mmCIF file of C-alpha atoms in Angstrom:
data_model
loop_
_atom_site.group_PDB
_atom_site.id
_atom_site.type_symbol
_atom_site.label_atom_id
_atom_site.label_comp_id
_atom_site.label_asym_id
_atom_site.label_seq_id
_atom_site.Cartn_x
_atom_site.Cartn_y
_atom_site.Cartn_z
ATOM 1 C CA MET A 4 6.143 15.350 -14.189
ATOM 2 C CA SER A 5 8.394 18.429 -13.268
ATOM 3 C CA ASP A 6 11.326 18.714 -10.639
ATOM 4 C CA SER A 7 8.967 20.144 -7.744
ATOM 5 C CA GLN A 8 6.022 16.980 -8.016
ATOM 6 C CA LYS A 9 6.639 14.862 -5.516
ATOM 7 C CA ARG A 10 5.833 10.926 -5.923
ATOM 8 C CA ILE A 11 4.343 9.086 -3.513
ATOM 9 C CA LEU A 12 3.243 5.320 -3.143
ATOM 10 C CA MET A 13 -0.032 4.567 -1.897
ATOM 11 C CA VAL A 14 -0.363 1.255 -0.449
ATOM 12 C CA GLY A 15 -3.637 -0.357 0.024
ATOM 13 C CA GLN A 16 -7.332 -1.482 -1.630
ATOM 14 C CA VAL A 17 -9.459 0.414 -3.608
ATOM 15 C CA PRO A 18 -12.586 -0.526 -4.211
ATOM 16 C CA PRO A 19 -14.121 -1.931 -1.213
ATOM 17 C CA PRO A 20 -14.860 -4.301 0.248
ATOM 18 C CA VAL A 21 -15.582 -0.838 2.703
ATOM 19 C CA HIS A 22 -13.660 -1.008 6.278
ATOM 20 C CA GLY A 23 -11.684 1.782 7.660
ATOM 21 C CA GLN A 24 -8.995 1.181 6.023
ATOM 22 C CA THR A 25 -10.255 1.445 2.368
ATOM 23 C CA ILE A 26 -12.176 4.647 3.175
ATOM 24 C CA ALA A 27 -8.880 6.163 4.539
ATOM 25 C CA VAL A 28 -6.858 5.145 1.100
ATOM 26 C CA GLU A 29 -9.794 6.849 -1.088
ATOM 27 C CA LEU A 30 -10.284 9.595 0.479
ATOM 28 C CA LEU A 31 -6.642 10.253 -0.133
ATOM 29 C CA LEU A 32 -6.408 9.237 -3.653
ATOM 30 C CA LYS A 33 -8.459 12.563 -3.735
ATOM 31 C CA ALA A 34 -6.689 14.235 -1.004
ATOM 32 C CA PHE A 35 -4.178 15.186 -3.185
ATOM 33 C CA PRO A 36 -3.814 18.508 -5.564
ATOM 34 C CA ALA A 37 -3.266 17.228 -9.272
ATOM 35 C CA ASP A 38 -0.205 19.965 -9.503
ATOM 36 C CA GLY A 39 2.062 18.835 -6.650
ATOM 37 C CA VAL A 40 2.027 14.933 -6.018
ATOM 38 C CA GLU A 41 2.090 11.845 -8.124
ATOM 39 C CA LEU A 42 0.740 9.493 -6.564
ATOM 40 C CA VAL A 43 1.388 5.764 -7.198
ATOM 41 C CA HIS A 44 -1.122 3.242 -6.136
ATOM 42 C CA LEU A 45 -0.122 -0.387 -5.903
ATOM 43 C CA ASP A 46 -3.914 -1.458 -5.017
ATOM 44 C CA THR A 47 -3.401 -5.208 -2.133
ATOM 45 C CA ARG A 48 -6.951 -5.785 -2.621
ATOM 46 C CA PHE A 49 -6.614 -9.785 -0.653
ATOM 47 C CA ALA A 50 -10.814 -10.012 -0.176
ATOM 48 C CA GLY A 51 -13.534 -9.260 -2.020
ATOM 49 C CA ALA A 52 -15.528 -9.151 1.591
ATOM 50 C CA VAL A 53 -15.324 -7.224 4.832
ATOM 51 C CA SER A 54 -15.454 -11.082 6.118
ATOM 52 C CA ASP A 55 -12.952 -12.560 4.395
ATOM 53 C CA LEU A 56 -10.621 -10.254 5.863
ATOM 54 C CA GLN A 57 -9.039 -11.707 8.007
ATOM 55 C CA ARG A 58 -9.831 -15.428 7.184
ATOM 56 C CA PHE A 59 -5.913 -16.535 6.233
ATOM 57 C CA THR A 60 -5.771 -18.814 2.989
ATOM 58 C CA ILE A 61 -3.213 -20.001 0.199
ATOM 59 C CA GLY A 62 -4.540 -17.480 -1.856
ATOM 60 C CA LYS A 63 -3.710 -14.274 -0.065
ATOM 61 C CA ALA A 64 -0.191 -15.955 1.212
ATOM 62 C CA LEU A 65 0.599 -15.646 -2.559
ATOM 63 C CA LEU A 66 -1.367 -12.723 -3.630
ATOM 64 C CA LEU A 67 1.148 -11.245 -0.420
ATOM 65 C CA LEU A 68 4.424 -12.807 -3.171
ATOM 66 C CA LYS A 69 2.841 -11.137 -6.213
ATOM 67 C CA TYR A 70 1.978 -7.715 -4.380
ATOM 68 C CA LEU A 71 5.919 -7.770 -2.531
ATOM 69 C CA VAL A 72 7.090 -8.339 -5.903
ATOM 70 C CA LYS A 73 5.078 -5.181 -7.988
ATOM 71 C CA LEU A 74 6.678 -3.458 -4.385
ATOM 72 C CA VAL A 75 9.975 -4.535 -5.641
ATOM 73 C CA ALA A 76 9.956 -3.479 -9.230
ATOM 74 C CA LEU A 77 8.476 -0.232 -8.788
ATOM 75 C CA ARG A 78 12.144 0.292 -6.223
ATOM 76 C CA PHE A 79 13.805 -0.045 -9.626
ATOM 77 C CA GLY A 80 11.382 2.969 -10.916
ATOM 78 C CA PRO A 81 11.212 6.250 -10.671
ATOM 79 C CA ARG A 82 12.175 7.633 -7.636
ATOM 80 C CA LEU A 83 9.793 7.969 -4.693
ATOM 81 C CA ASP A 84 9.063 10.448 -2.182
ATOM 82 C CA GLY A 85 7.777 9.027 0.308
ATOM 83 C CA VAL A 86 4.949 5.926 1.325
ATOM 84 C CA ILE A 87 1.418 5.577 2.569
ATOM 85 C CA LEU A 88 0.257 2.914 4.261
ATOM 86 C CA THR A 89 -2.743 2.436 6.157
ATOM 87 C CA PRO A 90 -2.454 -0.613 8.363
ATOM 88 C CA SER A 91 -5.919 -3.028 9.590
ATOM 89 C CA VAL A 92 -6.456 -3.224 13.579
ATOM 90 C CA PHE A 93 -7.464 -6.583 12.745
ATOM 91 C CA GLY A 94 -4.524 -9.361 13.905
ATOM 92 C CA LYS A 95 -4.191 -11.477 10.396
ATOM 93 C CA PRO A 96 -4.458 -8.391 8.437
ATOM 94 C CA PHE A 97 -1.933 -6.414 10.815
ATOM 95 C CA VAL A 98 0.708 -9.300 9.903
ATOM 96 C CA LYS A 99 0.619 -8.576 6.053
ATOM 97 C CA ASP A 100 0.266 -5.699 6.279
ATOM 98 C CA ALA A 101 3.811 -4.847 8.598
ATOM 99 C CA VAL A 102 5.134 -6.835 6.128
ATOM 100 C CA PHE A 103 4.610 -3.986 3.404
ATOM 101 C CA LEU A 104 5.339 -1.553 6.168
ATOM 102 C CA TRP A 105 8.394 -3.053 6.878
ATOM 103 C CA ALA A 106 9.960 -4.077 3.247
ATOM 104 C CA CYS A 107 8.759 0.014 2.491
ATOM 105 C CA LYS A 108 11.280 0.768 4.615
ATOM 106 C CA LEU A 109 13.605 -1.582 3.664
ATOM 107 C CA LEU A 110 13.588 -1.014 0.017
ATOM 108 C CA PHE A 111 12.556 2.573 -0.412
ATOM 109 C CA PHE A 112 14.716 4.725 2.564
ATOM 110 C CA ARG A 113 12.129 6.978 2.332
ATOM 111 C CA ASN A 114 9.367 8.967 4.604
ATOM 112 C CA LEU A 115 6.475 6.042 5.561
ATOM 113 C CA ILE A 116 4.041 7.445 6.655
ATOM 114 C CA ALA A 117 1.229 4.610 8.494
ATOM 115 C CA TRP A 118 -1.707 4.685 10.738
#
């Protein structure tokens, strides 16, 4: 990685279930020029189907904990210049995404893009 290259953390699930959040993450992963930006992708896959996205389970709570531990581990790696997160518009998944937003801002103190 060169000094001028930016490191951006992308938080989101890929591949599908296909919904707006996944499509946004896939498009952004493909959109950045390889020579100007290094994307670090934290794959936060909580559901295998769109119908399971809003269902709360203990397994999903444990996955949230696992992904937060991975987020903390990224904090102690090479410096990140920003974070991109595409929060869900549904109630329960949004709560999970809000936890990631809060944790990213707290851990990295960097530019945070969420839409």
